[in-house]
mmCIF file of C-alpha atoms in Angstrom:
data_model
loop_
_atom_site.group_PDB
_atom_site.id
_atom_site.type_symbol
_atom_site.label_atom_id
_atom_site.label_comp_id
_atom_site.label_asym_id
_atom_site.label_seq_id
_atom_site.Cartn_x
_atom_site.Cartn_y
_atom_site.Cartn_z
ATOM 1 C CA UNK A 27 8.192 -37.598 10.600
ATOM 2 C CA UNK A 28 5.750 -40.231 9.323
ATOM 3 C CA UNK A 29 2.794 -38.284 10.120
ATOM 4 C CA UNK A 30 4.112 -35.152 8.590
ATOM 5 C CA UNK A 31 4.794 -37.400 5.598
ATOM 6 C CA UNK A 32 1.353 -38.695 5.445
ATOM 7 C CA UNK A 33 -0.021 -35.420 5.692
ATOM 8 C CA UNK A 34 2.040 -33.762 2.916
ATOM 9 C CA UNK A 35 0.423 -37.092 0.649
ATOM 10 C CA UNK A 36 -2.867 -36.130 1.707
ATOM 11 C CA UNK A 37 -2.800 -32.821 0.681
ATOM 12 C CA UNK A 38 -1.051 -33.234 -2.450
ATOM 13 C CA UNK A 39 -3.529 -35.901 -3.583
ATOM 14 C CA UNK A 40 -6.180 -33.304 -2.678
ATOM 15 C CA UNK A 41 -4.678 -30.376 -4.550
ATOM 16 C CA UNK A 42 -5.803 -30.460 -8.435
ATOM 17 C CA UNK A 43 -2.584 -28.704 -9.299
ATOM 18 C CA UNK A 44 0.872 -28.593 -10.039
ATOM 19 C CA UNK A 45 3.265 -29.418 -6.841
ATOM 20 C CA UNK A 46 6.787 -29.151 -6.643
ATOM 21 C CA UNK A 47 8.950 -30.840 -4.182
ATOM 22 C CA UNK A 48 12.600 -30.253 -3.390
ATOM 23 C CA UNK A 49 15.489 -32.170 -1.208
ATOM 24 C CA UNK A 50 18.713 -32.949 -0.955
ATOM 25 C CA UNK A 51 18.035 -36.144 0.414
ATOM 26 C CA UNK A 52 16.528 -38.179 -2.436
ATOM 27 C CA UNK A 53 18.088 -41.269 -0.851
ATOM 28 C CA UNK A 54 16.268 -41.133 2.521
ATOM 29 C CA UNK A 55 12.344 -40.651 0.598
ATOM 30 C CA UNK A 56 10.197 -44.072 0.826
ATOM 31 C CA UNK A 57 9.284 -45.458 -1.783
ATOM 32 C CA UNK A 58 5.597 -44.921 -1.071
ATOM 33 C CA UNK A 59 6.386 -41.766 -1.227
ATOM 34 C CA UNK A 60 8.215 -41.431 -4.577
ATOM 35 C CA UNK A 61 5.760 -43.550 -6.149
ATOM 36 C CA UNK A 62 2.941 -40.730 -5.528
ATOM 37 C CA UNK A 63 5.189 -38.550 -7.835
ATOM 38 C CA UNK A 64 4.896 -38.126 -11.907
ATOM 39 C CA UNK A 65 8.075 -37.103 -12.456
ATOM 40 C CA UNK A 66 11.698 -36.886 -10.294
ATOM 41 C CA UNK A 67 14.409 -34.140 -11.915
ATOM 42 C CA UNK A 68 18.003 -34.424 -10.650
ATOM 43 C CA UNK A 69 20.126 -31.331 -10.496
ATOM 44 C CA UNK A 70 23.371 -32.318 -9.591
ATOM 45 C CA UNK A 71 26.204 -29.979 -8.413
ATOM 46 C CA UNK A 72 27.485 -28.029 -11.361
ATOM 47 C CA UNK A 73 30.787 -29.184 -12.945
ATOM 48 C CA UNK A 74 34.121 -27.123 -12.333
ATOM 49 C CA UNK A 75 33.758 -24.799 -15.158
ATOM 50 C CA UNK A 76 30.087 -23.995 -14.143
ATOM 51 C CA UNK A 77 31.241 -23.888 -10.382
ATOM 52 C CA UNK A 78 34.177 -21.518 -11.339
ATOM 53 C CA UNK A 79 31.428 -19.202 -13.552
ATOM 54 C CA UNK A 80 29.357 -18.827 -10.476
ATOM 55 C CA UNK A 81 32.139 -17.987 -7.958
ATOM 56 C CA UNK A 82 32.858 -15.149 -10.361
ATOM 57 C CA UNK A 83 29.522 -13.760 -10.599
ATOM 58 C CA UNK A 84 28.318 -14.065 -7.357
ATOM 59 C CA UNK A 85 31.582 -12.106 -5.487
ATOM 60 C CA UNK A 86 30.162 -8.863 -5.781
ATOM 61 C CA UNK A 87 32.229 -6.116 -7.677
ATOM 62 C CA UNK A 88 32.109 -3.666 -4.690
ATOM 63 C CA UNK A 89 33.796 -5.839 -2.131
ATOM 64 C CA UNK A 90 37.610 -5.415 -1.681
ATOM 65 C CA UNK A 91 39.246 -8.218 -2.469
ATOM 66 C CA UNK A 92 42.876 -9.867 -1.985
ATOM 67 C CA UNK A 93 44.993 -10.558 -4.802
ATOM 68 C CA UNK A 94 45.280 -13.990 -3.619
ATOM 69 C CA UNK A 95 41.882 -14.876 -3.865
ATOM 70 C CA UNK A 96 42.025 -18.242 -6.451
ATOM 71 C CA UNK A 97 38.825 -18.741 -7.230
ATOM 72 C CA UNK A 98 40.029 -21.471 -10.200
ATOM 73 C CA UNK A 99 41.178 -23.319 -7.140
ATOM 74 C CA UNK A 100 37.766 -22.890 -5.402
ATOM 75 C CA UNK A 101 35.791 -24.581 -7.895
ATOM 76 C CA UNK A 102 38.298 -27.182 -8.725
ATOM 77 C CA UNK A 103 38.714 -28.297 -5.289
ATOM 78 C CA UNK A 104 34.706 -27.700 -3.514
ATOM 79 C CA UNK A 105 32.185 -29.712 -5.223
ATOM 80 C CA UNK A 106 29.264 -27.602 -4.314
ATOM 81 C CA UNK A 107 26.014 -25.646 -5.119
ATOM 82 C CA UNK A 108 25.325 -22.280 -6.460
ATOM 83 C CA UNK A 109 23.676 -21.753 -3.339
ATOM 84 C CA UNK A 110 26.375 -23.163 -1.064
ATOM 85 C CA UNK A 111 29.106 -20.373 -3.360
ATOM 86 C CA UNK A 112 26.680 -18.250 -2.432
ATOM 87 C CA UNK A 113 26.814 -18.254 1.728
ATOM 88 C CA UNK A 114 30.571 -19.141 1.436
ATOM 89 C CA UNK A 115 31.040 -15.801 -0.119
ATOM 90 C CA UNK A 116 28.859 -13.698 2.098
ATOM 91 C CA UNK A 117 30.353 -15.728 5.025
ATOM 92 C CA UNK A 118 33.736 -14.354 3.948
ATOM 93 C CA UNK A 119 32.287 -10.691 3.180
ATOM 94 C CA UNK A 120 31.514 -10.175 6.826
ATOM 95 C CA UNK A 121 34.816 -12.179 8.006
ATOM 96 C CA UNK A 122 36.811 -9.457 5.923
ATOM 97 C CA UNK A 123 34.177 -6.327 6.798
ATOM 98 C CA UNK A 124 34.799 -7.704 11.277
ATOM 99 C CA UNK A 125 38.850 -7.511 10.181
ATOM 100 C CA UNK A 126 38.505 -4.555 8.577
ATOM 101 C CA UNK A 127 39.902 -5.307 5.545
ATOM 102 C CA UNK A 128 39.979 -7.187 1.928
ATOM 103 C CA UNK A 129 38.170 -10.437 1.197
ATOM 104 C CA UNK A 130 41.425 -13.119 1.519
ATOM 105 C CA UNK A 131 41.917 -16.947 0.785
ATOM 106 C CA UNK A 132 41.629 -17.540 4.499
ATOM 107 C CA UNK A 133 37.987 -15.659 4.798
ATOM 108 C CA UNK A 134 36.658 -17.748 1.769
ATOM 109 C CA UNK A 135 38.479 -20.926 3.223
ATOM 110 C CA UNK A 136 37.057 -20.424 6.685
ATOM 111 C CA UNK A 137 33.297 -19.459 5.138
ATOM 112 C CA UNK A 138 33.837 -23.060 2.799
ATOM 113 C CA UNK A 139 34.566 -24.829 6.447
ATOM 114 C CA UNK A 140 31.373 -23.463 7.929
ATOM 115 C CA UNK A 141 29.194 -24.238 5.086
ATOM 116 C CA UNK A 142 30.873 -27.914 4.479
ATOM 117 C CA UNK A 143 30.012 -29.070 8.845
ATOM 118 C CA UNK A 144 26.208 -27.441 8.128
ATOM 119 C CA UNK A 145 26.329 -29.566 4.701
ATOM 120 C CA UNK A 146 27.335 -32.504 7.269
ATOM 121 C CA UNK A 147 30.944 -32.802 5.436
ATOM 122 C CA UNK A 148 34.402 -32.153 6.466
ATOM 123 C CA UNK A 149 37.256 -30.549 4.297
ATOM 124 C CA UNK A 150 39.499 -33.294 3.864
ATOM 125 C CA UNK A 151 42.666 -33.252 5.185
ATOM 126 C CA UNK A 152 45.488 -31.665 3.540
ATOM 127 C CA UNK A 153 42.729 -29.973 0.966
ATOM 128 C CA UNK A 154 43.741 -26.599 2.056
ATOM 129 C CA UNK A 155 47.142 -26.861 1.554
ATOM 130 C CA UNK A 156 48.491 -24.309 -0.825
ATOM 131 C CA UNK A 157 44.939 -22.099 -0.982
ATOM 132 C CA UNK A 158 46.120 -20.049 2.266
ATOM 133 C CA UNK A 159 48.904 -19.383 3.684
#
């Protein structure tokens, strides 16, 4: 990792231009590292209302979808990323399209679980209760 680092520092000391970085892991850069940049934005995860917005726009209209599906519930119980929504919700698309049926609770539950052990978290326990039964 170290010599990938120091090669990414060579080459953006070299470049007479604009770079921009992104992680999820702000914690783990050195501060060697960190000190090479101008400037550091944070983008934390959305809030509930923003995290509820996206839900909504992202399920695509033509998808059939249970009446159960709580999407309120969704946002207020997931902390997570527009792009994180976003694979839960195609995750649950082809769950529902291999059943041969609507989009459910359980589909978007199951496609939260997947994308919360690649995130490195677990759904706490109990934290489903109610969403699908």
């Amino acid at each position: 990792a170290n010599i990938e680092i120091s090669y990414l520092l060579q080459r953006m000391e070299a470049y007479d231009g604009v770079t921009i970085l992104a992680t999820n892991l702000r914690a783990n850069l050195d501060e060697a590292f960190t000190r090479r940049l101008q400037f550091a934005v944070d983008f934390p995860f959305p809030e509930e209302e923003y995290r509820l917005r996206i839900w909504r726009t992202l399920f695509p209209t033509g998808v059939p979808r249970a009446p159960d599906l709580n999407f309120e519930a969704m946002a207020q119980r997931f902390k997570l990323a527009g792009g994180n929504i976003r694979n839960i919700i195609v995750s649950a698309a082809y769950l529902a399209a291999a059943d041969g049926g609507e989009v459910t609770m359980k589909h978007l539950l199951h496609g939260t679980r997947r994308e919360l052990q690649k995130m490195g978290r677990l759904i706490p326990e109990g934290l489903e209760r109610g969403l699908a039964d």
